[in-house]
Coordinates of C-alpha atoms in Angstrom, one line a residue:
Chain R
M1 CA -9.5 -66.1 23.2
A2 CA -12.2 -63.5 24.1
L3 CA -12.3 -63.1 27.5
R4 CA -8.6 -63.7 27.6
L5 CA -8.2 -60.0 26.1
G6 CA -9.9 -58.4 29.4
R7 CA -8.1 -60.7 32.0
E8 CA -4.7 -60.2 31.1
A9 CA -5.1 -56.7 30.9
A10 CA -6.4 -56.9 34.4
G11 CA -3.3 -59.0 35.5
A12 CA -1.4 -56.7 34.0
R13 CA -2.3 -53.7 35.8
P14 CA -4.4 -54.6 39.2
R15 CA -5.6 -51.1 39.4
A16 CA -9.1 -51.0 40.0
E17 CA -10.2 -48.9 37.2
T18 CA -8.8 -51.0 34.7
V19 CA -11.0 -54.1 35.0
R20 CA -13.4 -52.0 35.5
W21 CA -13.0 -50.9 32.2
S22 CA -12.7 -54.3 30.7
R23 CA -16.4 -55.4 31.7
R24 CA -17.6 -52.4 31.2
T25 CA -16.4 -51.5 27.5
P26 CA -17.7 -54.0 25.3
V27 CA -21.5 -53.5 26.6
L28 CA -21.2 -50.3 25.9
M29 CA -20.0 -50.7 22.3
I30 CA -22.8 -52.7 20.9
L31 CA -25.0 -50.6 22.8
P32 CA -25.5 -47.7 20.2
A33 CA -26.2 -50.8 18.2
V34 CA -28.5 -52.8 20.0
V35 CA -30.5 -49.2 21.3
V36 CA -31.0 -48.4 17.5
L37 CA -31.9 -51.6 16.3
A38 CA -34.3 -52.4 18.8
A39 CA -35.9 -49.5 18.0
I40 CA -36.0 -49.7 14.5
T41 CA -37.2 -53.7 14.2
L42 CA -38.5 -54.2 17.5
F43 CA -40.7 -51.8 17.1
P44 CA -42.2 -52.4 13.5
L45 CA -42.7 -56.0 15.0
L46 CA -44.6 -55.2 17.8
F47 CA -46.5 -52.7 15.8
T48 CA -47.3 -55.0 13.5
L49 CA -48.1 -57.6 16.3
R50 CA -50.7 -55.3 17.4
L51 CA -52.2 -54.3 14.0
T52 CA -52.6 -58.3 13.1
V53 CA -56.0 -58.3 15.8
L54 CA -57.5 -55.1 14.5
S55 CA -60.0 -54.7 11.9
W56 CA -58.4 -50.9 10.6
E57 CA -59.3 -49.9 7.2
L58 CA -58.0 -46.0 6.1
T59 CA -60.6 -45.7 3.6
T60 CA -63.2 -46.3 5.4
G61 CA -63.2 -44.1 8.5
F62 CA -64.1 -46.3 11.1
P63 CA -62.0 -46.0 14.1
P64 CA -59.9 -49.6 14.8
Q65 CA -61.8 -52.9 15.5
F66 CA -60.7 -55.7 17.9
I67 CA -61.4 -58.7 15.5
G68 CA -59.3 -61.1 17.5
V69 CA -58.0 -64.0 15.2
Q70 CA -60.2 -63.0 12.3
N71 CA -56.8 -61.3 9.8
F72 CA -55.0 -64.3 9.7
V73 CA -58.5 -66.6 9.1
R74 CA -59.0 -64.6 6.1
V75 CA -55.2 -64.8 5.3
L76 CA -55.2 -68.3 5.8
T77 CA -58.3 -70.0 4.6
Q78 CA -60.4 -67.2 2.9
D79 CA -58.5 -65.2 0.1
P80 CA -57.2 -67.0 -3.0
R81 CA -55.3 -64.1 -4.1
F82 CA -53.2 -64.6 -1.0
W83 CA -52.9 -67.9 -2.2
N84 CA -51.9 -67.2 -5.9
A85 CA -49.6 -64.9 -5.0
M86 CA -47.8 -67.4 -2.5
A87 CA -47.8 -69.8 -5.5
N88 CA -46.4 -67.2 -7.8
T89 CA -43.7 -66.6 -5.4
G90 CA -43.4 -70.2 -5.2
V91 CA -42.7 -70.7 -8.3
L92 CA -40.8 -67.9 -8.8
V93 CA -38.5 -69.3 -5.9
A94 CA -38.3 -72.8 -6.8
V95 CA -37.9 -72.5 -10.4
G96 CA -36.3 -69.5 -10.6
V97 CA -33.8 -69.9 -7.8
G98 CA -32.9 -73.6 -8.9
L99 CA -32.4 -71.9 -13.0
Q100 CA -30.0 -69.6 -11.1
A101 CA -28.3 -72.6 -9.5
V102 CA -27.4 -74.5 -12.1
I103 CA -26.7 -71.3 -14.8
G104 CA -24.3 -69.7 -12.4
T105 CA -22.9 -73.5 -11.3
G106 CA -22.6 -74.2 -14.5
L107 CA -20.5 -70.8 -15.6
A108 CA -18.4 -71.1 -12.2
L109 CA -16.9 -74.6 -13.5
E110 CA -16.6 -73.3 -17.2
L111 CA -14.0 -69.7 -15.5
N112 CA -12.7 -71.6 -13.5
R113 CA -10.9 -73.3 -16.6
L114 CA -9.8 -69.8 -17.9
R115 CA -6.3 -69.2 -17.4
R116 CA -6.1 -65.7 -18.4
G117 CA -8.4 -63.1 -17.9
R118 CA -10.8 -64.7 -15.1
A119 CA -10.8 -61.5 -12.5
L120 CA -12.2 -59.3 -15.7
V121 CA -14.4 -61.8 -17.1
L122 CA -16.2 -62.5 -13.3
S123 CA -16.4 -58.8 -12.9
L124 CA -18.2 -58.0 -16.0
L125 CA -20.3 -61.1 -15.2
L126 CA -20.9 -59.1 -11.8
I127 CA -22.5 -56.0 -13.3
P128 CA -25.8 -57.0 -13.7
V129 CA -25.6 -58.6 -10.1
M130 CA -24.1 -55.1 -8.5
I131 CA -27.4 -52.7 -10.2
A132 CA -30.5 -51.6 -8.8
P133 CA -33.1 -54.0 -9.5
V134 CA -35.5 -51.5 -10.6
I135 CA -33.3 -50.6 -13.2
A136 CA -32.7 -54.2 -14.3
G137 CA -36.6 -54.3 -15.0
F138 CA -36.4 -51.0 -16.4
Q139 CA -33.9 -52.8 -19.1
F140 CA -35.8 -55.8 -19.6
R141 CA -39.2 -53.7 -20.0
M142 CA -37.2 -52.1 -23.2
I143 CA -35.8 -55.9 -24.2
L144 CA -39.2 -57.4 -23.8
N145 CA -41.1 -54.3 -26.1
D146 CA -43.2 -57.0 -28.1
Q147 CA -42.9 -54.0 -31.2
Y148 CA -39.8 -51.9 -30.7
G149 CA -37.6 -54.4 -28.3
P150 CA -34.8 -56.1 -30.1
L151 CA -35.9 -59.7 -28.5
N152 CA -38.7 -60.1 -30.9
Y153 CA -37.0 -58.7 -33.6
L154 CA -34.2 -61.0 -33.2
L155 CA -36.2 -63.9 -32.5
D156 CA -37.6 -62.8 -36.2
A157 CA -34.3 -62.1 -38.3
L158 CA -32.5 -65.0 -36.9
T159 CA -35.4 -67.6 -37.6
F160 CA -36.5 -65.9 -40.8
G161 CA -39.9 -64.9 -39.8
R162 CA -40.6 -68.7 -38.5
V163 CA -40.5 -68.1 -34.4
R164 CA -43.0 -65.2 -33.3
G165 CA -42.0 -63.1 -30.3
F166 CA -44.6 -62.6 -27.8
A167 CA -46.1 -59.4 -26.1
W168 CA -44.1 -61.1 -23.2
L169 CA -45.3 -58.5 -20.3
A170 CA -49.2 -58.5 -21.8
D171 CA -49.8 -62.6 -22.6
P172 CA -50.7 -64.3 -19.8
R173 CA -49.1 -67.2 -20.2
V174 CA -45.2 -66.2 -20.2
A175 CA -45.2 -62.9 -18.6
L176 CA -44.7 -65.1 -14.8
G177 CA -41.4 -65.9 -16.9
A178 CA -40.7 -62.3 -18.1
V179 CA -40.3 -61.5 -14.1
M180 CA -38.5 -64.7 -13.6
A181 CA -35.9 -64.1 -16.7
T182 CA -35.5 -60.6 -15.4
D183 CA -34.4 -62.1 -11.7
V184 CA -32.3 -65.1 -13.3
W185 CA -30.5 -62.8 -15.0
Q186 CA -29.8 -60.5 -12.3
W187 CA -28.7 -63.4 -9.9
A188 CA -27.4 -66.1 -11.9
P189 CA -23.9 -64.7 -12.0
F190 CA -23.9 -64.2 -7.6
M191 CA -24.2 -68.0 -7.4
T192 CA -21.4 -67.9 -10.3
L193 CA -19.3 -66.1 -7.9
V194 CA -20.5 -67.9 -4.8
V195 CA -19.4 -71.1 -6.3
L196 CA -16.4 -70.4 -7.5
A197 CA -15.4 -69.0 -4.2
G198 CA -16.0 -72.2 -3.4
L199 CA -14.3 -74.1 -6.4
Q200 CA -10.9 -72.1 -5.3
S201 CA -10.9 -73.0 -2.0
L202 CA -11.2 -77.3 -3.4
P203 CA -8.2 -79.1 -2.7
G204 CA -6.9 -79.9 -5.5
E205 CA -5.2 -83.3 -4.6
L206 CA -8.5 -84.7 -4.5
L207 CA -9.4 -84.1 -8.0
E208 CA -6.0 -85.4 -9.4
A209 CA -6.6 -88.8 -6.7
A210 CA -9.6 -88.9 -8.5
E211 CA -8.0 -88.9 -12.2
V212 CA -5.8 -91.0 -11.2
D213 CA -8.5 -93.7 -9.9
G214 CA -9.7 -93.5 -13.8
A215 CA -12.0 -91.1 -13.1
T216 CA -14.2 -89.0 -16.4
G217 CA -14.2 -85.6 -16.0
L218 CA -18.0 -86.1 -15.9
Q219 CA -17.9 -88.8 -12.6
A220 CA -15.2 -87.0 -10.7
L221 CA -17.9 -83.5 -11.2
R222 CA -20.7 -85.5 -9.9
R223 CA -19.1 -87.6 -7.4
V224 CA -16.3 -85.8 -6.1
T225 CA -16.6 -82.0 -6.6
L226 CA -19.9 -81.1 -6.6
P227 CA -20.2 -82.5 -3.2
L228 CA -17.7 -80.6 -1.4
L229 CA -19.4 -77.6 -3.2
L230 CA -22.7 -78.7 -1.7
P231 CA -22.7 -76.8 1.5
V232 CA -21.7 -73.2 -0.2
I233 CA -24.5 -73.9 -2.9
V234 CA -26.5 -74.4 -0.7
I235 CA -25.7 -71.2 1.1
G236 CA -26.1 -69.0 -2.2
V237 CA -29.6 -71.0 -2.6
L238 CA -30.9 -69.8 0.8
V239 CA -30.3 -66.0 0.2
R240 CA -31.4 -66.2 -3.2
V241 CA -34.6 -67.7 -1.8
M242 CA -35.1 -65.1 1.2
D243 CA -34.5 -62.5 -1.5
T244 CA -36.8 -64.2 -4.2
F245 CA -39.1 -64.6 -1.3
K246 CA -39.5 -60.6 -1.4
L247 CA -39.3 -60.4 -5.1
F248 CA -41.1 -56.8 -5.5
D249 CA -39.1 -54.2 -7.5
I250 CA -39.0 -55.7 -10.7
V251 CA -42.8 -56.8 -10.5
Y252 CA -43.1 -53.0 -10.1
Q253 CA -41.6 -51.7 -12.7
L254 CA -41.9 -55.1 -15.4
T255 CA -45.3 -55.8 -14.8
G256 CA -48.1 -54.1 -11.6
G257 CA -48.5 -57.2 -10.9
G258 CA -50.4 -57.9 -14.1
P259 CA -51.6 -59.5 -16.0
G260 CA -54.5 -59.8 -14.2
N261 CA -52.8 -61.2 -11.3
V262 CA -50.1 -63.5 -13.0
T263 CA -47.3 -62.0 -11.4
E264 CA -48.4 -60.8 -8.2
T265 CA -45.7 -61.8 -5.9
I266 CA -46.0 -61.9 -2.1
A267 CA -45.3 -58.8 -1.5
Y268 CA -46.7 -57.1 -4.1
Y269 CA -50.1 -58.4 -3.3
T270 CA -49.1 -57.0 0.7
Y271 CA -48.1 -53.4 -0.8
L272 CA -51.0 -53.5 -2.4
Q273 CA -53.3 -54.3 0.4
G274 CA -51.5 -52.1 2.5
F275 CA -50.6 -49.4 0.6
K276 CA -53.6 -48.7 -2.3
F277 CA -56.6 -50.7 -0.5
F278 CA -55.6 -49.4 3.0
S279 CA -56.4 -52.8 4.8
L280 CA -53.9 -51.7 7.8
G281 CA -54.7 -55.0 10.5
Y282 CA -54.8 -57.0 7.5
T283 CA -51.3 -55.9 5.7
A284 CA -50.1 -56.9 9.0
A285 CA -51.5 -60.1 9.4
M286 CA -50.0 -61.0 6.0
S287 CA -46.7 -59.4 6.8
F288 CA -47.0 -61.5 9.9
V289 CA -46.8 -64.8 7.3
Q290 CA -44.2 -63.7 5.6
L291 CA -42.1 -63.0 8.7
V292 CA -42.6 -66.6 9.8
V293 CA -41.7 -68.1 6.4
I294 CA -38.6 -66.0 6.4
T295 CA -37.6 -66.6 10.1
I296 CA -37.6 -70.6 9.4
V297 CA -35.4 -70.5 5.6
A298 CA -32.9 -67.6 7.8
Q299 CA -32.1 -70.1 10.9
V300 CA -31.7 -72.5 7.9
F301 CA -29.1 -70.2 6.9
L302 CA -27.5 -69.3 10.1
H303 CA -27.0 -72.7 10.5
Y304 CA -25.2 -73.5 7.2
Q305 CA -23.3 -70.8 7.8
K306 CA -22.1 -72.2 10.9
R307 CA -21.5 -75.8 9.2
V308 CA -19.6 -73.8 6.6
R309 CA -17.3 -71.7 9.0
G310 CA -16.6 -74.5 11.1
G311 CA -16.0 -77.1 7.9
A312 CA -13.3 -77.5 5.4
V313 CA -14.8 -75.5 2.8
A314 CA -14.6 -71.9 2.1
Chain P
M1 CA -2.6 -79.0 -13.8
R2 CA -4.8 -81.1 -16.1
R3 CA -3.9 -80.0 -19.3
R4 CA -7.3 -79.7 -21.4
S5 CA -7.7 -80.6 -25.3
P6 CA -8.0 -77.4 -27.7
A7 CA -11.6 -78.1 -27.9
R8 CA -12.3 -78.1 -24.5
R9 CA -10.9 -74.6 -24.7
L10 CA -13.3 -73.8 -27.1
V11 CA -16.2 -75.0 -26.0
T12 CA -15.2 -72.6 -22.4
G13 CA -14.4 -69.5 -24.1
L14 CA -17.7 -69.8 -26.4
V15 CA -19.7 -70.5 -23.6
L16 CA -18.6 -67.8 -21.4
L17 CA -18.6 -65.5 -24.4
A18 CA -22.3 -66.2 -24.3
A19 CA -22.8 -65.5 -20.9
L20 CA -21.0 -62.1 -21.2
V21 CA -23.0 -61.6 -24.1
F22 CA -26.0 -62.8 -22.5
F23 CA -25.6 -60.6 -18.9
L24 CA -24.3 -57.7 -20.5
F25 CA -26.3 -56.9 -23.4
P26 CA -29.4 -55.3 -21.6
V27 CA -26.7 -53.1 -19.8
L28 CA -25.2 -52.3 -22.7
W29 CA -29.0 -52.0 -25.2
M30 CA -29.8 -49.4 -22.0
V31 CA -26.3 -46.9 -23.1
L32 CA -27.9 -47.0 -26.6
T33 CA -31.0 -46.1 -25.7
S34 CA -30.0 -43.1 -23.9
F35 CA -28.4 -42.0 -27.0
K36 CA -31.3 -42.2 -29.1
S37 CA -33.8 -40.0 -30.1
N38 CA -37.4 -41.1 -29.9
P39 CA -38.2 -41.9 -33.2
E40 CA -35.7 -43.6 -33.3
F41 CA -37.0 -45.1 -30.2
F42 CA -40.0 -46.4 -31.6
A43 CA -38.1 -47.4 -35.1
Y44 CA -38.6 -51.1 -36.8
P45 CA -36.3 -52.7 -37.0
P46 CA -34.6 -51.7 -34.3
V47 CA -31.9 -49.1 -34.0
F48 CA -28.9 -51.1 -32.5
I49 CA -26.3 -48.1 -33.1
P50 CA -27.9 -44.5 -32.6
K51 CA -26.5 -41.7 -35.3
S52 CA -25.1 -39.4 -32.9
F53 CA -23.2 -39.9 -29.1
A54 CA -24.9 -36.3 -28.2
L55 CA -25.7 -36.0 -24.7
T56 CA -29.2 -33.8 -25.6
N57 CA -31.1 -36.8 -24.0
Y58 CA -28.6 -36.9 -20.3
L59 CA -28.7 -33.3 -19.9
N60 CA -32.5 -33.4 -20.4
A61 CA -33.2 -35.9 -18.5
M62 CA -31.0 -33.8 -15.5
R63 CA -33.9 -31.0 -15.8
L64 CA -36.7 -33.1 -15.9
P65 CA -40.3 -32.3 -14.7
P66 CA -42.1 -31.7 -12.3
D67 CA -39.7 -29.2 -10.8
G68 CA -37.1 -29.0 -13.6
R69 CA -34.2 -31.1 -12.0
G70 CA -35.5 -34.3 -12.4
G71 CA -32.5 -36.7 -12.9
L72 CA -30.4 -34.1 -10.4
Q73 CA -32.4 -34.4 -7.8
G74 CA -32.2 -38.1 -8.0
V75 CA -28.9 -38.0 -7.7
R76 CA -28.5 -35.5 -4.5
D77 CA -31.1 -37.5 -3.2
S78 CA -29.6 -40.8 -3.8
L79 CA -26.3 -39.8 -2.7
I80 CA -27.5 -38.1 0.5
V81 CA -29.7 -40.9 1.9
S82 CA -26.7 -43.5 1.0
T83 CA -24.6 -41.8 2.8
G84 CA -26.1 -40.8 5.3
S85 CA -27.8 -44.5 6.6
M86 CA -23.6 -45.6 5.7
V87 CA -22.0 -43.3 8.5
I88 CA -25.3 -44.2 10.9
S89 CA -24.4 -47.9 10.3
L90 CA -21.1 -47.7 10.6
L91 CA -20.6 -45.7 13.7
A92 CA -23.0 -47.9 16.0
G93 CA -21.9 -50.6 13.8
A94 CA -18.1 -50.9 14.2
P95 CA -17.7 -50.8 17.7
A96 CA -20.6 -53.1 18.1
A97 CA -18.7 -55.4 15.6
Y98 CA -16.0 -55.4 17.6
S99 CA -17.3 -56.6 20.9
F100 CA -19.5 -59.1 19.6
A101 CA -15.8 -60.2 18.3
R102 CA -13.7 -60.4 20.6
F103 CA -16.1 -60.3 23.7
R104 CA -18.7 -62.2 22.6
T105 CA -20.9 -59.7 24.1
G106 CA -24.8 -60.7 24.5
G107 CA -23.6 -64.1 23.2
E108 CA -24.6 -66.1 20.2
N109 CA -28.2 -65.2 20.5
L110 CA -27.5 -61.6 20.6
S111 CA -25.7 -61.5 17.3
F112 CA -27.4 -63.7 15.8
W113 CA -30.3 -61.7 16.6
V114 CA -28.6 -59.2 15.5
L115 CA -28.3 -61.3 11.8
S116 CA -32.2 -62.0 11.8
T117 CA -33.2 -57.9 11.8
R118 CA -31.0 -58.2 8.2
M119 CA -33.8 -60.6 6.9
F120 CA -36.8 -59.0 7.5
P121 CA -39.6 -58.7 4.6
P122 CA -39.1 -55.1 4.2
V123 CA -43.3 -54.4 3.2
A124 CA -43.4 -55.9 6.7
S125 CA -41.6 -52.6 8.4
A126 CA -42.8 -50.3 5.9
L127 CA -46.1 -49.8 7.5
P128 CA -45.5 -49.5 11.3
L129 CA -42.5 -46.6 9.8
F130 CA -45.1 -45.0 7.3
L131 CA -47.0 -44.8 10.5
V132 CA -44.7 -43.7 12.8
F133 CA -42.6 -40.8 10.1
K134 CA -46.2 -39.6 9.8
S135 CA -46.8 -38.7 12.6
L136 CA -43.7 -37.6 13.8
H137 CA -43.7 -35.3 10.2
L138 CA -40.5 -37.1 8.3
L139 CA -42.4 -38.4 5.6
D140 CA -41.1 -36.8 3.0
T141 CA -37.4 -36.5 4.2
H142 CA -33.9 -37.2 3.7
W143 CA -34.0 -39.0 7.6
A144 CA -37.0 -41.1 7.1
L145 CA -35.3 -42.9 4.7
I146 CA -31.9 -43.2 6.0
V147 CA -33.8 -44.9 8.8
A148 CA -35.6 -47.2 6.9
N149 CA -32.6 -48.4 4.9
T150 CA -30.3 -48.2 8.4
I151 CA -32.7 -51.5 9.8
F152 CA -30.9 -53.7 7.2
N153 CA -27.7 -51.9 6.8
L154 CA -26.4 -51.3 9.9
P155 CA -26.9 -55.3 10.6
F156 CA -25.3 -56.1 7.5
V157 CA -22.4 -53.8 9.5
I158 CA -22.1 -55.8 12.6
W159 CA -22.0 -59.3 11.1
L160 CA -19.4 -58.4 8.3
L161 CA -16.9 -56.6 9.9
K162 CA -17.0 -59.4 13.3
G163 CA -15.8 -61.3 10.6
F164 CA -13.1 -59.5 9.4
F165 CA -12.5 -58.7 13.5
E166 CA -12.1 -62.5 13.7
D167 CA -9.8 -63.1 11.4
L168 CA -7.4 -60.7 12.8
P169 CA -5.0 -62.3 15.4
A170 CA -5.7 -60.9 18.8
E171 CA -1.9 -60.5 20.1
L172 CA -1.7 -57.0 19.2
E173 CA -4.5 -56.0 20.9
E174 CA -3.8 -57.5 23.6
A175 CA 0.5 -56.0 23.6
A176 CA -2.0 -52.6 23.5
V177 CA -4.1 -52.8 26.1
I178 CA -1.3 -54.1 28.3
D179 CA 0.5 -51.1 27.4
G180 CA -1.7 -49.0 28.9
T181 CA -4.3 -48.5 26.2
T182 CA -7.8 -49.1 27.5
I183 CA -10.1 -51.4 25.2
F184 CA -11.8 -49.1 22.9
G185 CA -8.5 -47.1 22.3
A186 CA -7.0 -50.9 20.9
F187 CA -10.1 -51.3 19.1
R188 CA -9.6 -47.7 17.4
R189 CA -6.3 -47.5 16.9
V190 CA -4.7 -50.9 16.4
A191 CA -7.9 -52.9 15.1
L192 CA -10.0 -50.6 13.5
P193 CA -6.3 -49.6 10.8
L194 CA -6.0 -53.2 10.6
V195 CA -9.4 -54.5 8.8
A196 CA -9.0 -50.9 7.1
P197 CA -9.8 -52.8 3.7
G198 CA -12.5 -54.6 4.8
L199 CA -14.4 -51.5 6.4
V200 CA -13.9 -49.7 3.4
A201 CA -15.9 -52.6 1.5
T202 CA -18.2 -52.8 4.0
A203 CA -18.7 -48.9 4.0
L204 CA -19.4 -49.6 0.1
F205 CA -21.4 -52.3 0.3
C206 CA -23.8 -49.9 2.7
F207 CA -23.6 -47.3 -0.1
I208 CA -24.6 -49.4 -3.0
F209 CA -27.6 -51.3 -1.0
T210 CA -29.0 -47.8 -0.4
W211 CA -28.4 -46.9 -3.5
N212 CA -30.3 -50.0 -5.2
E213 CA -33.4 -49.6 -2.4
F214 CA -36.9 -49.0 -4.2
M215 CA -39.6 -49.9 -1.5
F216 CA -39.1 -47.6 1.3
A217 CA -38.4 -44.9 -1.7
L218 CA -41.1 -45.6 -2.7
L219 CA -43.6 -45.4 0.1
L220 CA -41.8 -43.0 2.4
T221 CA -41.3 -40.3 0.0
R222 CA -43.0 -38.2 -2.8
S223 CA -41.9 -35.4 -3.9
D224 CA -39.2 -33.4 -1.6
V225 CA -37.6 -36.5 -2.2
R226 CA -37.2 -38.5 -5.2
T227 CA -34.2 -41.0 -5.7
L228 CA -32.9 -42.1 -8.7
T229 CA -34.7 -45.8 -8.0
I230 CA -37.9 -44.0 -7.9
I231 CA -37.3 -41.3 -10.8
V232 CA -37.0 -44.1 -13.4
P233 CA -40.1 -46.1 -12.4
S234 CA -42.2 -43.1 -12.2
L235 CA -41.0 -41.9 -15.9
V236 CA -41.7 -44.9 -17.7
G237 CA -45.2 -44.5 -15.8
G238 CA -46.3 -41.6 -17.5
H239 CA -48.5 -41.2 -20.8
E240 CA -45.4 -40.5 -23.0
I241 CA -42.7 -42.1 -21.9
L242 CA -39.0 -40.2 -23.1
W243 CA -37.6 -43.4 -23.0
G244 CA -33.9 -41.9 -24.5
Q245 CA -34.2 -39.4 -21.1
V246 CA -35.1 -42.3 -19.0
A247 CA -32.2 -44.7 -20.4
A248 CA -29.8 -41.8 -19.2
V249 CA -31.1 -41.4 -16.3
G250 CA -30.9 -45.1 -15.6
V251 CA -27.4 -45.2 -17.1
V252 CA -26.3 -42.2 -14.3
A253 CA -27.9 -44.7 -11.9
I254 CA -25.5 -47.6 -12.2
I255 CA -22.4 -45.9 -13.3
P256 CA -21.6 -46.4 -9.1
N257 CA -22.5 -49.8 -9.0
I258 CA -19.9 -50.8 -11.9
L259 CA -17.3 -48.7 -10.4
L260 CA -17.5 -51.2 -7.3
A261 CA -18.6 -53.9 -8.9
L262 CA -15.0 -53.4 -10.0
L263 CA -13.5 -52.2 -7.0
L264 CA -14.7 -54.2 -4.5
Q265 CA -14.7 -57.8 -6.2
R266 CA -12.2 -58.9 -3.6
F267 CA -15.0 -58.7 -1.0
L268 CA -17.8 -59.8 -3.4
V269 CA -18.4 -62.8 -1.9
R270 CA -18.0 -62.4 1.8
G271 CA -20.4 -59.2 1.6
L272 CA -22.8 -61.0 -0.9
T273 CA -23.8 -63.9 1.2
L274 CA -23.3 -62.0 4.9
G275 CA -19.7 -63.4 5.6
A276 CA -21.2 -66.9 5.1
V277 CA -18.7 -67.7 2.4
K278 CA -14.9 -65.8 2.4
G279 CA -13.9 -66.6 -1.0

């Protein structure tokens, strides 16, 4: 179909200039975008690559020095803080995105049962998804305030003083949980949206057939609905994995990486190295490691995207 | 449709009610806080409903220090940067999307490269951009943020619009070309009007992405340009935090988002999954 448009045009009007137009126009049409994208993405990429082999500490005033792969050696083998940040990010990705998927899918299944007002409820649930993460962080900073916040008050009042709240943002035992809660609050509705779209594209006959065959609600869910939804859930999860891997705004607004380093994510640590400690070469090496991880996940996403588009679901 | 027992329907109702309370309470709390006086914020037990719903905090927040413009400057800068990046991304992205959709220009690899630039960790591009903008004396300008945000908005526009164009039957454009229109004419006068709803949705998404963006705004600007996402955390960092006023800025900052959550509903799945799920 793609080339047909050009060929038919050429066949109908066999003038030379029409043929030339049809070959050149499509290229001219992508040119501005490709030039702009190359300038703003390839350039930083190459620049980053160049930086990775340099020792360039702005704070010392020494000129940049070539040090080969030493930055990578340091990142991967000598920097416990990098691995701490990786581990924190890993927890946020594994547990946080997992929770988003479970809560989101559960809500989508319930929402799908609703006969009236579904669109309204969904719109309201999606407000957290739409607002800026930094504003979400600000909201949770007020709610989690250990002295004046409503959460600790409600915990106290509803349990008649039997449950004591935490200093959520200052207690190392729960601070990462607080960051995760904010992210889950913000993005679980996104999973609801995605799964609901998948549910509504499922053929109704399948579920009816399962019911005729005597499947209980739970069996139908486990054996029919969830397997059919799986590709859509995977797409949603991959989008969230990529975003959560870059989590920065919420950490910045909520904890600043603290207490100690317990909520420091990889994006936040990279920011500190680059814009607080001004270790340019080292920051570039860390950025590059993240780029590799993201690229791998993105490839999986693209693979699934093709499958979902080509397949039956959504 | 199967019939549900009343008990099951009650469960559905209760679950969704609990979900609404959970997901809306933080937003509601910010709105309530934006009307509280400082003693009301620091009261225990916490004040849920403020005594007065006067707009004092909003008026003061718009005139915040350091330069007495505060919130108002945030609104202005967020608007300029979001609109600027949206316009550039659409102008460059829409023709490219059409070319990808109809002619597979550059093959699958080129279009996947475009999409993969969208996945770039912003912290990786922030440092090179910072150094370049510094040498061009573009730090702390609207242009710096417009360019930086376009890194993400342009691939988004291309990828999303490509999907909308692909959904369109090609016959109408073919007929127009046979009638003597150029390919660009077929794009502009036939295809573009037909994807108008998708185009508007894509534009609004771009606007919101930039409106919400934080890291570039933090790293590439200082005082001349301060978006709303910068103003809120900067006010929480200070010694004496005027929570009511910060909350007022926060409420102003989420008004467009809430409007768009309602307006964009048909396109939300598609926009937020980069077109992977069509809904």
